[in-house]
PDB file of C-alpha atoms in Angstrom:
ATOM      1  CA  MET A   1      66.044  58.046 113.567  1.00 90.00           C
ATOM      2  CA  LEU A   2      67.006  54.584 114.758  1.00 95.00           C
ATOM      3  CA  THR A   3      70.626  53.757 113.970  1.00 96.00           C
ATOM      4  CA  VAL A   4      71.966  50.231 114.448  1.00 97.00           C
ATOM      5  CA  ASP A   5      75.263  48.623 113.524  1.00 96.00           C
ATOM      6  CA  HIS A   6      73.805  45.305 112.330  1.00 95.00           C
ATOM      7  CA  ALA A   7      70.407  44.364 110.931  1.00 97.00           C
ATOM      8  CA  MET A   8      69.814  41.699 113.606  1.00 97.00           C
ATOM      9  CA  GLU A   9      69.700  44.516 116.179  1.00 97.00           C
ATOM     10  CA  PHE A  10      66.155  45.284 114.990  1.00 97.00           C
ATOM     11  CA  ASN A  11      65.009  42.469 117.298  1.00 97.00           C
ATOM     12  CA  ALA A  12      65.921  44.626 120.299  1.00 97.00           C
ATOM     13  CA  HIS A  13      63.421  47.220 119.042  1.00 97.00           C
ATOM     14  CA  ALA A  14      60.581  44.863 118.015  1.00 98.00           C
ATOM     15  CA  GLY A  15      57.149  46.246 118.804  1.00 97.00           C
ATOM     16  CA  ARG A  16      58.372  49.783 119.498  1.00 97.00           C
ATOM     17  CA  PRO A  17      57.866  52.501 116.868  1.00 96.00           C
ATOM     18  CA  MET A  18      61.150  53.680 115.340  1.00 96.00           C
ATOM     19  CA  GLY A  19      59.703  57.045 114.432  1.00 95.00           C
ATOM     20  CA  SER A  20      58.200  58.874 111.509  1.00 98.00           C
ATOM     21  CA  SER A  21      59.430  60.506 108.339  1.00 98.00           C
ATOM     22  CA  ARG A  22      58.814  64.146 107.527  1.00 98.00           C
ATOM     23  CA  TRP A  23      55.495  65.125 105.991  1.00 98.00           C
ATOM     24  CA  PHE A  24      55.496  64.874 102.188  1.00 98.00           C
ATOM     25  CA  VAL A  25      53.067  66.772  99.932  1.00 98.00           C
ATOM     26  CA  ILE A  26      51.311  64.740  97.244  1.00 98.00           C
ATOM     27  CA  ALA A  27      51.479  66.955  94.152  1.00 98.00           C
ATOM     28  CA  GLN A  28      49.413  66.551  90.988  1.00 98.00           C
ATOM     29  CA  GLU A  29      52.581  66.467  88.871  1.00 98.00           C
ATOM     30  CA  ASN A  30      53.788  63.394  90.814  1.00 98.00           C
ATOM     31  CA  ILE A  31      50.410  61.710  90.407  1.00 98.00           C
ATOM     32  CA  ASP A  32      50.521  62.473  86.664  1.00 98.00           C
ATOM     33  CA  ASP A  33      54.064  61.084  86.386  1.00 98.00           C
ATOM     34  CA  PHE A  34      53.004  57.904  88.175  1.00 98.00           C
ATOM     35  CA  ALA A  35      49.972  57.582  85.883  1.00 98.00           C
ATOM     36  CA  ARG A  36      52.224  57.782  82.820  1.00 98.00           C
ATOM     37  CA  LEU A  37      54.655  55.216  84.200  1.00 97.00           C
ATOM     38  CA  SER A  38      52.049  52.771  85.473  1.00 97.00           C
ATOM     39  CA  GLY A  39      49.462  53.163  82.734  1.00 97.00           C
ATOM     40  CA  ASP A  40      46.778  53.859  85.341  1.00 97.00           C
ATOM     41  CA  ASP A  41      45.426  57.114  83.938  1.00 96.00           C
ATOM     42  CA  ASN A  42      41.940  56.871  85.427  1.00 97.00           C
ATOM     43  CA  TRP A  43      40.358  60.317  85.646  1.00 98.00           C
ATOM     44  CA  ILE A  44      40.094  60.101  89.468  1.00 98.00           C
ATOM     45  CA  HIS A  45      43.882  60.545  89.446  1.00 98.00           C
ATOM     46  CA  THR A  46      44.558  62.714  86.403  1.00 98.00           C
ATOM     47  CA  ASP A  47      41.602  65.005  85.656  1.00 98.00           C
ATOM     48  CA  PRO A  48      41.354  67.832  88.226  1.00 98.00           C
ATOM     49  CA  VAL A  49      38.423  69.458  86.389  1.00 98.00           C
ATOM     50  CA  ARG A  50      36.281  66.342  86.406  1.00 98.00           C
ATOM     51  CA  ALA A  51      37.384  65.496  89.951  1.00 98.00           C
ATOM     52  CA  GLY A  52      36.280  68.976  91.006  1.00 97.00           C
ATOM     53  CA  ARG A  53      32.841  68.144  89.712  1.00 97.00           C
ATOM     54  CA  ASP A  54      32.477  64.413  90.430  1.00 97.00           C
ATOM     55  CA  MET A  55      34.752  63.397  93.324  1.00 96.00           C
ATOM     56  CA  PRO A  56      33.922  63.697  97.024  1.00 93.00           C
ATOM     57  CA  GLY A  57      36.109  66.553  98.214  1.00 94.00           C
ATOM     58  CA  GLY A  58      36.430  67.874  94.663  1.00 97.00           C
ATOM     59  CA  ARG A  59      40.048  66.784  94.159  1.00 98.00           C
ATOM     60  CA  THR A  60      41.964  64.042  92.399  1.00 98.00           C
ATOM     61  CA  ILE A  61      43.406  61.270  94.545  1.00 98.00           C
ATOM     62  CA  ALA A  62      46.796  59.566  94.479  1.00 98.00           C
ATOM     63  CA  HIS A  63      47.135  55.982  93.312  1.00 98.00           C
ATOM     64  CA  GLY A  64      47.373  53.604  96.257  1.00 98.00           C
ATOM     65  CA  VAL A  65      50.359  51.899  94.643  1.00 98.00           C
ATOM     66  CA  TYR A  66      52.074  55.302  94.284  1.00 98.00           C
ATOM     67  CA  ILE A  67      51.684  55.850  98.025  1.00 98.00           C
ATOM     68  CA  LEU A  68      53.026  52.317  98.652  1.00 98.00           C
ATOM     69  CA  SER A  69      56.022  53.089  96.421  1.00 97.00           C
ATOM     70  CA  LEU A  70      57.014  55.981  98.696  1.00 98.00           C
ATOM     71  CA  ILE A  71      57.895  53.615 101.558  1.00 98.00           C
ATOM     72  CA  PRO A  72      61.506  52.830 100.516  1.00 96.00           C
ATOM     73  CA  TRP A  73      62.227  56.516  99.974  1.00 97.00           C
ATOM     74  CA  LEU A  74      60.650  57.755 103.213  1.00 98.00           C
ATOM     75  CA  GLN A  75      62.131  54.948 105.333  1.00 97.00           C
ATOM     76  CA  ARG A  76      65.590  56.488 104.829  1.00 96.00           C
ATOM     77  CA  GLU A  77      64.511  59.127 107.343  1.00 97.00           C
ATOM     78  CA  ILE A  78      63.517  56.540 109.940  1.00 98.00           C
ATOM     79  CA  PHE A  79      66.375  54.037 110.255  1.00 97.00           C
ATOM     80  CA  GLU A  80      69.949  53.373 109.260  1.00 96.00           C
ATOM     81  CA  ILE A  81      72.041  50.200 109.386  1.00 97.00           C
ATOM     82  CA  ARG A  82      75.732  51.143 109.519  1.00 96.00           C
ATOM     83  CA  ARG A  83      77.477  47.827 108.856  1.00 95.00           C
ATOM     84  CA  ARG A  84      75.758  46.137 105.974  1.00 95.00           C
ATOM     85  CA  GLY A  85      75.984  44.970 102.413  1.00 94.00           C
ATOM     86  CA  ARG A  86      73.351  45.525  99.772  1.00 95.00           C
ATOM     87  CA  GLY A  87      69.712  45.918 100.703  1.00 95.00           C
ATOM     88  CA  PHE A  88      66.719  44.596  98.773  1.00 94.00           C
ATOM     89  CA  ASN A  89      63.035  45.361  99.012  1.00 94.00           C
ATOM     90  CA  TYR A  90      61.757  41.780  99.217  1.00 94.00           C
ATOM     91  CA  GLY A  91      58.109  42.777  99.191  1.00 96.00           C
ATOM     92  CA  TYR A  92      55.073  43.598 101.274  1.00 98.00           C
ATOM     93  CA  GLU A  93      52.530  41.522 103.137  1.00 97.00           C
ATOM     94  CA  ARG A  94      49.100  42.507 104.417  1.00 96.00           C
ATOM     95  CA  VAL A  95      48.899  45.610 102.210  1.00 98.00           C
ATOM     96  CA  ARG A  96      45.668  47.501 102.761  1.00 98.00           C
ATOM     97  CA  PHE A  97      44.663  50.831 101.222  1.00 98.00           C
ATOM     98  CA  LEU A  98      42.448  52.340 103.919  1.00 98.00           C
ATOM     99  CA  ALA A  99      41.838  55.955 102.875  1.00 98.00           C
ATOM    100  CA  PRO A 100      42.376  57.977  99.692  1.00 98.00           C
ATOM    101  CA  VAL A 101      45.053  60.668  99.632  1.00 98.00           C
ATOM    102  CA  PRO A 102      43.793  63.818  97.894  1.00 98.00           C
ATOM    103  CA  VAL A 103      46.104  65.935  95.791  1.00 98.00           C
ATOM    104  CA  GLY A 104      47.757  68.484  98.068  1.00 98.00           C
ATOM    105  CA  GLY A 105      47.462  66.122 101.027  1.00 98.00           C
ATOM    106  CA  ARG A 106      50.471  65.445 103.214  1.00 98.00           C
ATOM    107  CA  VAL A 107      51.608  61.956 104.177  1.00 98.00           C
ATOM    108  CA  ARG A 108      54.303  60.526 106.417  1.00 98.00           C
ATOM    109  CA  LEU A 109      55.607  57.065 107.130  1.00 98.00           C
ATOM    110  CA  THR A 110      55.741  55.485 110.590  1.00 98.00           C
ATOM    111  CA  MET A 111      57.565  52.182 111.068  1.00 98.00           C
ATOM    112  CA  THR A 112      57.673  49.565 113.823  1.00 98.00           C
ATOM    113  CA  PRO A 113      60.047  46.569 113.629  1.00 98.00           C
ATOM    114  CA  VAL A 114      58.431  43.155 113.934  1.00 98.00           C
ATOM    115  CA  GLN A 115      61.424  40.815 113.706  1.00 98.00           C
ATOM    116  CA  ALA A 116      64.799  40.197 112.144  1.00 98.00           C
ATOM    117  CA  THR A 117      65.796  36.675 111.161  1.00 98.00           C
ATOM    118  CA  SER A 118      69.088  35.299 109.975  1.00 96.00           C
ATOM    119  CA  GLN A 119      69.231  34.122 106.355  1.00 94.00           C
ATOM    120  CA  ALA A 120      72.001  32.417 104.371  1.00 91.00           C
ATOM    121  CA  SER A 121      73.401  35.683 103.019  1.00 85.00           C
ATOM    122  CA  GLY A 122      72.245  38.171 105.623  1.00 94.00           C
ATOM    123  CA  THR A 123      69.161  39.264 107.518  1.00 97.00           C
ATOM    124  CA  ARG A 124      65.460  39.431 106.697  1.00 98.00           C
ATOM    125  CA  ILE A 125      63.742  42.327 108.476  1.00 98.00           C
ATOM    126  CA  GLU A 126      59.968  42.619 108.820  1.00 98.00           C
ATOM    127  CA  ILE A 127      58.623  46.073 109.658  1.00 98.00           C
ATOM    128  CA  ASP A 128      55.044  47.255 110.077  1.00 98.00           C
ATOM    129  CA  SER A 129      54.632  50.374 107.951  1.00 98.00           C
ATOM    130  CA  THR A 130      51.831  52.919 108.193  1.00 98.00           C
ATOM    131  CA  VAL A 131      51.430  55.848 105.828  1.00 98.00           C
ATOM    132  CA  GLU A 132      49.467  58.482 107.703  1.00 98.00           C
ATOM    133  CA  ILE A 133      47.490  61.326 106.144  1.00 98.00           C
ATOM    134  CA  GLU A 134      47.766  64.632 107.955  1.00 98.00           C
ATOM    135  CA  GLY A 135      44.438  65.503 109.585  1.00 97.00           C
ATOM    136  CA  SER A 136      42.890  62.069 109.008  1.00 97.00           C
ATOM    137  CA  ASP A 137      41.951  59.486 111.606  1.00 97.00           C
ATOM    138  CA  LYS A 138      42.505  56.726 109.038  1.00 98.00           C
ATOM    139  CA  PRO A 139      45.890  56.031 107.471  1.00 98.00           C
ATOM    140  CA  ALA A 140      46.313  55.889 103.709  1.00 98.00           C
ATOM    141  CA  LEU A 141      47.753  52.403 103.984  1.00 98.00           C
ATOM    142  CA  VAL A 142      49.219  49.774 106.220  1.00 98.00           C
ATOM    143  CA  ALA A 143      51.637  47.072 105.119  1.00 98.00           C
ATOM    144  CA  ARG A 144      54.321  44.775 106.431  1.00 98.00           C
ATOM    145  CA  SER A 145      57.561  45.700 104.675  1.00 98.00           C
ATOM    146  CA  ILE A 146      60.097  42.926 104.152  1.00 98.00           C
ATOM    147  CA  ILE A 147      63.699  43.919 103.556  1.00 97.00           C
ATOM    148  CA  LEU A 148      66.709  41.676 102.945  1.00 97.00           C
ATOM    149  CA  ILE A 149      70.064  43.068 104.095  1.00 97.00           C
ATOM    150  CA  GLU A 150      73.185  41.263 102.957  1.00 95.00           C
ATOM    151  CA  ASP A 151      76.044  40.838 105.381  1.00 90.00           C
ATOM    152  CA  GLU A 152      78.870  43.344 105.167  1.00 85.00           C
ATOM    153  CA  ARG A 153      81.632  42.176 102.848  1.00 77.00           C
TER     154      ARG A 153
END
């Protein structure tokens, strides 16, 4: 885990991977919960019987947006900023879903800082994020995460 005192210190680590989260198992119950919340209840995600018959690999797959939504949770295992105010997920750029994650698959997040820039109320951090799939040459997704960290009050 990378630990810094201030968000601007990410510049000293630009271009060097900070590390990876633990592996996380993608369970059908989580996929089903996401389907209920998002309204995306396509059978490729929610019907294991049909997926067993009609999907390559015979399993349901996780929603790409569900995998994207894991980034803020998994990033807690990769870095910490000690002296800071509130943090906000400002968004993502260059999001690409490159490979499906089958139910039962394991994923982890790897992050590499790109830059930190000073803003009126704090610091904007850009981080390249990759969600890897255990045993796969292709990641599930790549994205540039943008986080706003307010100055410590």
